[in-house]
Short mmCIF file of C-alpha atoms in Angstrom, two decimals:
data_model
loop_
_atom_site.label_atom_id
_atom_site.label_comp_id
_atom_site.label_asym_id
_atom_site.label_seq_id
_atom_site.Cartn_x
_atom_site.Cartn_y
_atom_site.Cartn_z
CA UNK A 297 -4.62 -29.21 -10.55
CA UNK A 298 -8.10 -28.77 -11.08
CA UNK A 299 -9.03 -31.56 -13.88
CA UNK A 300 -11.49 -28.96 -15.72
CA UNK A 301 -8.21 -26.83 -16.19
CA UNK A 302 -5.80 -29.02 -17.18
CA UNK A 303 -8.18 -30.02 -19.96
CA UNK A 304 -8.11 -26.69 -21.24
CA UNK A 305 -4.93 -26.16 -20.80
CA UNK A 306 -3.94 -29.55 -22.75
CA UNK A 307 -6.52 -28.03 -25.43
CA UNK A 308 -5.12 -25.17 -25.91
CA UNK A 309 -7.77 -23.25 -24.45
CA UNK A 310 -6.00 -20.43 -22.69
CA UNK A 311 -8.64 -17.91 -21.91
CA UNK A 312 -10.92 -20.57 -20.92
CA UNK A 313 -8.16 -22.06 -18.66
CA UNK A 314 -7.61 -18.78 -17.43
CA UNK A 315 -10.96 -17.82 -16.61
CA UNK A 316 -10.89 -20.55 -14.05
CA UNK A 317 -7.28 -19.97 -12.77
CA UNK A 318 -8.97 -16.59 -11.73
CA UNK A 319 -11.88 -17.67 -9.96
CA UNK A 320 -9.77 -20.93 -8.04
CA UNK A 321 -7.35 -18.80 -6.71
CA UNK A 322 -7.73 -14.74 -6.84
CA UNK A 323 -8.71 -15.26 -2.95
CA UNK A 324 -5.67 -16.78 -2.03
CA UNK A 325 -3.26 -14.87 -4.05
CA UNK A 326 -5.23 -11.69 -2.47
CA UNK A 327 -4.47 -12.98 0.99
CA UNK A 328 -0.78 -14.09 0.20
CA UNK A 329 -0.23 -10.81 -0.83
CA UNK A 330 -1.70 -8.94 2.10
CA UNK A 331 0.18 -11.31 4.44
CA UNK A 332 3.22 -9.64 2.38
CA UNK A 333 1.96 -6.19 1.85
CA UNK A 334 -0.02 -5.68 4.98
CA UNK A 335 -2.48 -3.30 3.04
CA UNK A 336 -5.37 -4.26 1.07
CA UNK A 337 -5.46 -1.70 -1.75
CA UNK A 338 -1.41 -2.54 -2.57
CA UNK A 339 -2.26 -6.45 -2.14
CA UNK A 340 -4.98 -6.18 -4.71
CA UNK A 341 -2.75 -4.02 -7.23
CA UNK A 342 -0.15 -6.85 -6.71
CA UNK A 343 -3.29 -9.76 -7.33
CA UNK A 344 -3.73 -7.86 -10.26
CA UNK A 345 -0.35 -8.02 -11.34
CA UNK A 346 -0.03 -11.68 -10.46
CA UNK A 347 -2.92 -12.47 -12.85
CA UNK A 348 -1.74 -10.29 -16.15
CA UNK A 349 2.11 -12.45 -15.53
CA UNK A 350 -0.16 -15.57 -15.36
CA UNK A 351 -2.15 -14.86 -18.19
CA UNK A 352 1.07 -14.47 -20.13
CA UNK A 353 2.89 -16.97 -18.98
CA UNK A 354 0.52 -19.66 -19.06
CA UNK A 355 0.74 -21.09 -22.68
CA UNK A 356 4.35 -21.44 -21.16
CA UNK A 357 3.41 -23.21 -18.27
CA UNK A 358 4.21 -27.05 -18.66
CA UNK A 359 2.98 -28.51 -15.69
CA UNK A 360 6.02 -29.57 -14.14
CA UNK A 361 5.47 -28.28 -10.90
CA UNK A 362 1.76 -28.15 -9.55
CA UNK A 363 -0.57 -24.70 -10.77
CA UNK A 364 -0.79 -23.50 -6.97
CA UNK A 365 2.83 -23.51 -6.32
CA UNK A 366 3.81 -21.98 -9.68
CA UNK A 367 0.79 -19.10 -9.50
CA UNK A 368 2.00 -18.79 -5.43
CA UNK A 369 6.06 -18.16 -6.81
CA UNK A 370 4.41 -15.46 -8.85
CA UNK A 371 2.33 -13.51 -6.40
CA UNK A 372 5.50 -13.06 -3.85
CA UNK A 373 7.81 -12.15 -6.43
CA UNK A 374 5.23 -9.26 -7.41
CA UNK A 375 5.01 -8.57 -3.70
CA UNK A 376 8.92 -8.46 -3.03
CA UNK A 377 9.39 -6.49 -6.44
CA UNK A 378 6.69 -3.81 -4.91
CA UNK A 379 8.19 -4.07 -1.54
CA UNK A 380 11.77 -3.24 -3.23
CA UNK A 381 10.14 -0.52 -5.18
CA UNK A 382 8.56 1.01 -2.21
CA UNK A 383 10.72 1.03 0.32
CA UNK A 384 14.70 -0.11 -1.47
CA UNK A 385 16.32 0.32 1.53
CA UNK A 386 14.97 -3.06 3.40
CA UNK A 387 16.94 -5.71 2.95
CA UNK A 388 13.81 -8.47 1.89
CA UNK A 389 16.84 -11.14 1.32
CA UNK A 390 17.70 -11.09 4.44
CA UNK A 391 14.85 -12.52 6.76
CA UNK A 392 15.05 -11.20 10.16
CA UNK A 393 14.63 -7.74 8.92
CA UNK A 394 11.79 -6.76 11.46
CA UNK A 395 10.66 -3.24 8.90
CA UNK A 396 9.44 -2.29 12.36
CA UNK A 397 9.26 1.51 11.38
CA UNK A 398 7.29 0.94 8.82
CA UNK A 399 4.64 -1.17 10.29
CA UNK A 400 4.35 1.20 13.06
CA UNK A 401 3.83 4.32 10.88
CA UNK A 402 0.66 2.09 9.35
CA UNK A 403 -0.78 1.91 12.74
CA UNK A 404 -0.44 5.27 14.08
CA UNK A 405 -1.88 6.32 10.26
CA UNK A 406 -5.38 4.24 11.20
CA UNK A 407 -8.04 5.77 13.34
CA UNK A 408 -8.21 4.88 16.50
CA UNK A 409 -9.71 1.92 17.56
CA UNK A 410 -8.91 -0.69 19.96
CA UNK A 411 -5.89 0.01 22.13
CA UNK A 412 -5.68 -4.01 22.80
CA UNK A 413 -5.93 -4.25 19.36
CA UNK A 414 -2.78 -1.65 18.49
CA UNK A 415 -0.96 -2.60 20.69
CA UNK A 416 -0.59 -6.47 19.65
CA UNK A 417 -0.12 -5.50 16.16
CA UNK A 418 2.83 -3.54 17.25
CA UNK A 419 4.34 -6.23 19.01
CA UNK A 420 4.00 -8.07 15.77
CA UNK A 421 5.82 -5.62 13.67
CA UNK A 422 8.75 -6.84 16.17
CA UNK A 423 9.01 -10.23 14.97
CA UNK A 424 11.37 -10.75 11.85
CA UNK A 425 9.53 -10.81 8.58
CA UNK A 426 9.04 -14.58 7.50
CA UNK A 427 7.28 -14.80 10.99
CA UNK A 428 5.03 -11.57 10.56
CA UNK A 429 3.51 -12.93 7.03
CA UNK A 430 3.69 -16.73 8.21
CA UNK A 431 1.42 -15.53 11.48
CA UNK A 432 -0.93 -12.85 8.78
CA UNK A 433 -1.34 -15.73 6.65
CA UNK A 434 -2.33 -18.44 9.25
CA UNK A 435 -5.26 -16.35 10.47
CA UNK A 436 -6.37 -15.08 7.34
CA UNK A 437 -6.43 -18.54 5.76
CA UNK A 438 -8.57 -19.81 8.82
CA UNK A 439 -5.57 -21.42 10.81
CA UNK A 440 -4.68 -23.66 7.77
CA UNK A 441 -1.34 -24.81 7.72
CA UNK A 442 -1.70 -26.55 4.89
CA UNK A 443 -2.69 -23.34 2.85
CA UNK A 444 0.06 -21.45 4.71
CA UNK A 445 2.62 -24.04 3.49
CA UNK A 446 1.17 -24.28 -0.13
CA UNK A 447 1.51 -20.49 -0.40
CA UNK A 448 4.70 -19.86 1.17
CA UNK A 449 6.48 -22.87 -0.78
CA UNK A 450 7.22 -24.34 2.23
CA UNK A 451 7.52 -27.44 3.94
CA UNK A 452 4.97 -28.34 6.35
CA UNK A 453 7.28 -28.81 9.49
CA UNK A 454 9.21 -25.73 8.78
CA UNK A 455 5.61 -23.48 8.66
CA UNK A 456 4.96 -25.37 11.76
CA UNK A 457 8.05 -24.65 13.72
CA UNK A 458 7.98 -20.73 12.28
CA UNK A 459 4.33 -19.85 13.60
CA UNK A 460 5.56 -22.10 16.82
CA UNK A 461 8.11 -19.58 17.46
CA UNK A 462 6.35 -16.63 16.39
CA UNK A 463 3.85 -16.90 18.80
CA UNK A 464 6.20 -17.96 21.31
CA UNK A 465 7.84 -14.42 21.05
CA UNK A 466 4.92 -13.00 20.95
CA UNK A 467 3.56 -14.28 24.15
CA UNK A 468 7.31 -13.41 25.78
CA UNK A 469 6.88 -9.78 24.39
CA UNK A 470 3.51 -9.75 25.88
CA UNK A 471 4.43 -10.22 29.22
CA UNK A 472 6.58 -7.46 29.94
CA UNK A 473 3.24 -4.88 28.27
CA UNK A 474 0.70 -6.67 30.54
CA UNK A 475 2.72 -5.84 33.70
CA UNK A 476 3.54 -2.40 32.94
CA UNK A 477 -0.32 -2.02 31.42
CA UNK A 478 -1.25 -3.90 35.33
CA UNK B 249 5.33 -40.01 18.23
CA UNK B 250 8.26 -38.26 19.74
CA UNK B 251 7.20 -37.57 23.07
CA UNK B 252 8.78 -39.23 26.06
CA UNK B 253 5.91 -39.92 28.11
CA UNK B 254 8.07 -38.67 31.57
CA UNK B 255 10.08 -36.15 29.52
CA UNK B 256 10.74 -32.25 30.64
CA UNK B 257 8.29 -29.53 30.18
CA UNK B 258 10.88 -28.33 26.81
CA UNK B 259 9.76 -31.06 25.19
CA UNK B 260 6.36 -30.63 25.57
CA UNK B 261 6.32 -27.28 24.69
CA UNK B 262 5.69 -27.67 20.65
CA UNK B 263 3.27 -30.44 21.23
CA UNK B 264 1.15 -28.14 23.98
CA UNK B 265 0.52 -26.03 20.79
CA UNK B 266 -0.40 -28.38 18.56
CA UNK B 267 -3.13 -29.37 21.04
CA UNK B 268 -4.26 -25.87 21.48
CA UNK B 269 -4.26 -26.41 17.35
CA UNK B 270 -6.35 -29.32 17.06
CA UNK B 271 -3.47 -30.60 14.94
CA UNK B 272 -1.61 -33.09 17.38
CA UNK B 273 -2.37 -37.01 16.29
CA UNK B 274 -4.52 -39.00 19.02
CA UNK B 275 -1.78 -40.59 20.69
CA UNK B 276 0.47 -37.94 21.19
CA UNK B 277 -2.65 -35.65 22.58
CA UNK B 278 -2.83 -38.20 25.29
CA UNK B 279 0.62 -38.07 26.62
CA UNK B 280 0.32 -34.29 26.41
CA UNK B 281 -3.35 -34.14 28.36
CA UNK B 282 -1.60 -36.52 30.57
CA UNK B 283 1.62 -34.60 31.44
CA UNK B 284 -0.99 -31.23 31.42
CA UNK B 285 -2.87 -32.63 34.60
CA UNK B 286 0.72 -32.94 36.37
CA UNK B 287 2.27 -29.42 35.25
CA UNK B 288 1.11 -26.13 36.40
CA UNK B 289 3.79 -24.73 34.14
CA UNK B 290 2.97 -26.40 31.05
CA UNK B 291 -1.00 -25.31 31.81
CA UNK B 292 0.10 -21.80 31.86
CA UNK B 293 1.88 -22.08 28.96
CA UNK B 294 -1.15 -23.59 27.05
CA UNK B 295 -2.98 -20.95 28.66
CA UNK B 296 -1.00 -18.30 27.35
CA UNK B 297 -0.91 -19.94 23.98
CA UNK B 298 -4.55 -19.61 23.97
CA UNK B 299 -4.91 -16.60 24.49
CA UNK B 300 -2.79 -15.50 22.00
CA UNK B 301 -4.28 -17.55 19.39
CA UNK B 302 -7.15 -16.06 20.27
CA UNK B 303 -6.22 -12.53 20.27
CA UNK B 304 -4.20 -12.81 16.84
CA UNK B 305 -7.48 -14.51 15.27
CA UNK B 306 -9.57 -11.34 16.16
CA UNK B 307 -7.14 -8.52 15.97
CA UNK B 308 -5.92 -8.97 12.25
CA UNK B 309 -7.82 -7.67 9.81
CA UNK B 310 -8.98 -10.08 7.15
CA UNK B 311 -10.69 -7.71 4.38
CA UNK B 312 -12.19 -9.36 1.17
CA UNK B 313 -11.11 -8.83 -2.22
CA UNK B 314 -13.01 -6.16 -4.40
CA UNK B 315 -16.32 -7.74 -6.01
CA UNK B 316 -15.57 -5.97 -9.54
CA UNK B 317 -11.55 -7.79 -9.34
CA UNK B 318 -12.41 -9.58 -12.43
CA UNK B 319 -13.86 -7.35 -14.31
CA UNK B 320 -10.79 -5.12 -13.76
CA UNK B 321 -8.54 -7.86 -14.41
CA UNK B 322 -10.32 -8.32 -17.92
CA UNK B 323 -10.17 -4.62 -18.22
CA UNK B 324 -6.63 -4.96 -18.39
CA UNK B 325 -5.94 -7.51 -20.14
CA UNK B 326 -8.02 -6.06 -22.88
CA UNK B 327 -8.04 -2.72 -23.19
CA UNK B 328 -10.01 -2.28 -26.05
CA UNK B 329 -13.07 -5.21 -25.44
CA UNK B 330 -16.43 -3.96 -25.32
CA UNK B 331 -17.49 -3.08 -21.75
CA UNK B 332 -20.60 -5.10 -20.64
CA UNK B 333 -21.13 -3.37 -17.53
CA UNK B 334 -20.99 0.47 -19.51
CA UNK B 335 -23.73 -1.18 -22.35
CA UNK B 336 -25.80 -2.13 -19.30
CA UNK B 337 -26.00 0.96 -17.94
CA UNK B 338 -26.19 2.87 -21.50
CA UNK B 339 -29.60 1.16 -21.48
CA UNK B 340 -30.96 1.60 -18.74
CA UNK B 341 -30.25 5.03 -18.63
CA UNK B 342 -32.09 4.84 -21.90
CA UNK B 343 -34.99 3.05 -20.95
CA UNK B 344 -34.97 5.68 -17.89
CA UNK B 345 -35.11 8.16 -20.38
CA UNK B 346 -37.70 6.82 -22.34
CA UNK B 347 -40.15 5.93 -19.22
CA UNK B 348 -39.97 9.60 -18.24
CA UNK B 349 -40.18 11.18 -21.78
CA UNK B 350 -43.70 8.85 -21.87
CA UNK B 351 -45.00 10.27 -18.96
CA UNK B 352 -44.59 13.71 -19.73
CA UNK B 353 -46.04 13.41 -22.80
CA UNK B 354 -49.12 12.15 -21.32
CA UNK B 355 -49.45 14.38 -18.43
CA UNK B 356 -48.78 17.08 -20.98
CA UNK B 357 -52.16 15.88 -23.21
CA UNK B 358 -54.03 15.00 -20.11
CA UNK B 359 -53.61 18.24 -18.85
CA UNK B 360 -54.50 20.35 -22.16
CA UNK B 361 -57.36 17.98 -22.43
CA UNK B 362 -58.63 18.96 -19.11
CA UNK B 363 -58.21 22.40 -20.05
CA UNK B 364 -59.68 22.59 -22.86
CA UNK B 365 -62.98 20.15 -21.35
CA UNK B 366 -63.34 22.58 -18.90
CA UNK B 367 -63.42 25.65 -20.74
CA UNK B 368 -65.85 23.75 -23.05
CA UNK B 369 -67.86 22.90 -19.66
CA UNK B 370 -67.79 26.06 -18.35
CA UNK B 371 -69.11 27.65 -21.65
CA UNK B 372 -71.95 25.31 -21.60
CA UNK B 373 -72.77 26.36 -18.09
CA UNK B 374 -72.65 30.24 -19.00
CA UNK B 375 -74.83 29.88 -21.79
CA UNK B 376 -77.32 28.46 -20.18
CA UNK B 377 -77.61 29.78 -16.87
CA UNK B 378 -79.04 33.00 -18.21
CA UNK B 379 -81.86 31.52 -19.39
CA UNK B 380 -82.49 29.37 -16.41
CA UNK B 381 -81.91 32.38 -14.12
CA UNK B 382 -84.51 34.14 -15.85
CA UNK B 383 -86.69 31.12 -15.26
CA UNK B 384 -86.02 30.69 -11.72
CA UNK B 385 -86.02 34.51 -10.64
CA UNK B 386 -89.33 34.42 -9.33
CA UNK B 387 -88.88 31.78 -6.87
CA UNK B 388 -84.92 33.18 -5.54
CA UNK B 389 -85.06 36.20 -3.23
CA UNK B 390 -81.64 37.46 -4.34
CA UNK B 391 -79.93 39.57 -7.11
CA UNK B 392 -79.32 37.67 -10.85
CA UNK B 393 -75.74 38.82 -11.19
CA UNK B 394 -74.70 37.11 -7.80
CA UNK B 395 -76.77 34.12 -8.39
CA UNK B 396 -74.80 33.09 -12.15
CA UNK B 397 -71.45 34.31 -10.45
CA UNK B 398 -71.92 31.50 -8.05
CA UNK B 399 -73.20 29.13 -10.53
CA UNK B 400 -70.47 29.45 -12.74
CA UNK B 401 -67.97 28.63 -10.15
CA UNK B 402 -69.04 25.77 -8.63
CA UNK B 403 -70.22 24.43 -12.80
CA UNK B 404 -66.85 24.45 -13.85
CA UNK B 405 -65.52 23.42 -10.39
CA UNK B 406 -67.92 20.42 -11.05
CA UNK B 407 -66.85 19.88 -14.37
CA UNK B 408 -62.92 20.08 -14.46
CA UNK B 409 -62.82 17.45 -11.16
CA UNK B 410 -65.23 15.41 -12.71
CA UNK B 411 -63.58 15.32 -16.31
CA UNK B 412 -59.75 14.92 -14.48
CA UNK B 413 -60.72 11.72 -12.33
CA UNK B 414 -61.85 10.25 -15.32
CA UNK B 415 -59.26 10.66 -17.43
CA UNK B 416 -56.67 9.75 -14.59
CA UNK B 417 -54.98 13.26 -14.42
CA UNK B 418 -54.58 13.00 -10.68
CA UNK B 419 -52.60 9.78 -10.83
CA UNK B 420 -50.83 10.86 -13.53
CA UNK B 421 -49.81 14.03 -11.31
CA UNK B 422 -48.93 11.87 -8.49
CA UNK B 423 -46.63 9.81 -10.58
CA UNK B 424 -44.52 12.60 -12.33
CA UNK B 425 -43.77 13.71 -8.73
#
């Protein structure tokens, strides 16, 4: 935890611990959500959300697990509790629901842009959830798999063996499009 | 390290990424390069990784979170705190108000001042024209009446540009446009 923080939080100092909770990780949250949500105006709403729980919560918080992981825990509960309130009938516990449907809907609702593009995102939308976000996350957090593990609440290995097979299906559902595109 | 140096392309397979990641320790990145320059089908399938990588790094869209995010965070946190960003613009509006209020007001006098200097001018003029008319008759070949007419004209021509460029009506009149 960031030392400035903890001071404040050992203080007492909530808004001023707060204030700098914020501005460490509202980018992160925002992009943990998004990996989740898949559109930026609902991942903001759900940042949003994830800050007003943390600012109430954290007189509570006692420092037993690390800031990160515990603000992290936060932000995907608010995403799966706005998933569930969206769209009830996906299963979210189980996690090779692929919410295929939906993801394609969001793509024919953009304007038309790059048909390379559309098409890979598609092919994503096949690929069971934990993959889809795992894969949003890596590339929005610069290829970090550090970050993707830290937000996830995963270990290491087991982010690195779920983007490893991700992109392995990917590349097998890519073949089949590239020959009928040839 | 876990990678038999002679082993099967399936075990190579996780590794080949983690080269194309930059993530694969020294060691084990040798083996790998090594069994690369020996297997067409591993090269493809670094290749293909590649690519992919590649693809997925420019096709998903990474947008950036609002500027005002804070502010709207504190907004709703508390509700009924005073809103720096609405007393900002409150004043400047004001001091909008009060810049343009000030120049009205002195394009308003400049102008009546001009006005009223040239009607003062011009009077001037018509008084004494008459008399110089009547002086210079003699020596101008033409009728009195159109002789003053023109005289009077270009006087208080004369006399409104001369009075409004020195008392900075025209820049005035370029500013409140």
């Amino acid at each position: 935890m960031d030392p400035e923080i903890e001071q404040h939080l050992a203080a007492g100092r909530h808004d001023r611990a707060f204030d700098l909770v914020v501005g460490a990780y509202k980018d992160r949250v925002f992009r943990l959500a998004l990996s989740i949500l898949k559109e930026s105006a609902a991942a903001e709403d759900a940042a949003q959300e994830t800050f007003v729980r943390v600012w109430k919560a954290l007189p509570r918080f006692d420092g037993r697990a690390a800031l990160g992981t515990w603000i992290y825990a936060i932000a995907r509960n608010t995403c799966l509790m706005d998933l569930r309130r969206r769209r009830p009938t996906v299963s979210l516990d189980d996690p090779n629901s692929t919410d295929a449907q939906h993801a394609a809907a969001q793509i024919a609702s953009w304007p038309a842009q790059d048909p390379e593009r559309d098409n890979l995102l598609r092919l994503l939308a096949q690929l069971p959830r934990n993959q889809q976000e795992a894969v949003r996350l890596f590339y929005l957090e610069d290829r970090s798999y550090d970050a993707v593990a830290e937000s996830l609440g995963m270990p290491l290995g087991t982010v690195k063996n779920l983007l490893h097979r991700a992109r392995k299906r990917l590349i097998e559902l890519a073949r089949p499009e590239e020959v009928k595109a040839a | 390290m876990n990678i038999p140096a002679n082993g099967a392309c399936d075990d190579y397979e996780f590794e080949v990424a983690e080269l194309v990641d930059g993530t694969l320790a020294p060691e084990s990145a040798r083996i790998v390069r090594l069994h690369l320059a020996g297997c067409a089908r591993c090269r493809r399938w670094r290749d293909e990784y590649a690519a992919m990588d590649a693809r997925l790094a420019s096709a998903l869209p990474r947008p950036r979170l609002a500027a005002d995010f804070e502010w709207r965070l504190a907004a709703s946190l508390h509700p009924g705190a005073p809103d720096d960003r609405a007393d900002t613009r409150v004043a400047a509006e004001r001091e909008y108000a009060e810049l343009m209020a000030g120049l009205r007001d002195r394009l308003r006098s400049a102008t009546l001042g001009g006005v009223a200097a040239a009607v003062a001018a011009a009077g001037c003029v018509l008084a004494v024209l008459p008399v110089l008319v009547e002086h210079l008759r003699p020596a101008l070949d033409v009728q009195s009446g159109s002789v003053v007419l023109r005289f009077s004209t270009l006087a208080i021509t004369i006399a409104a540009l001369a009075w409004s460029f020195g008392n900075d009506v025209l820049p005035g009149l370029r500013m409140a446009r």
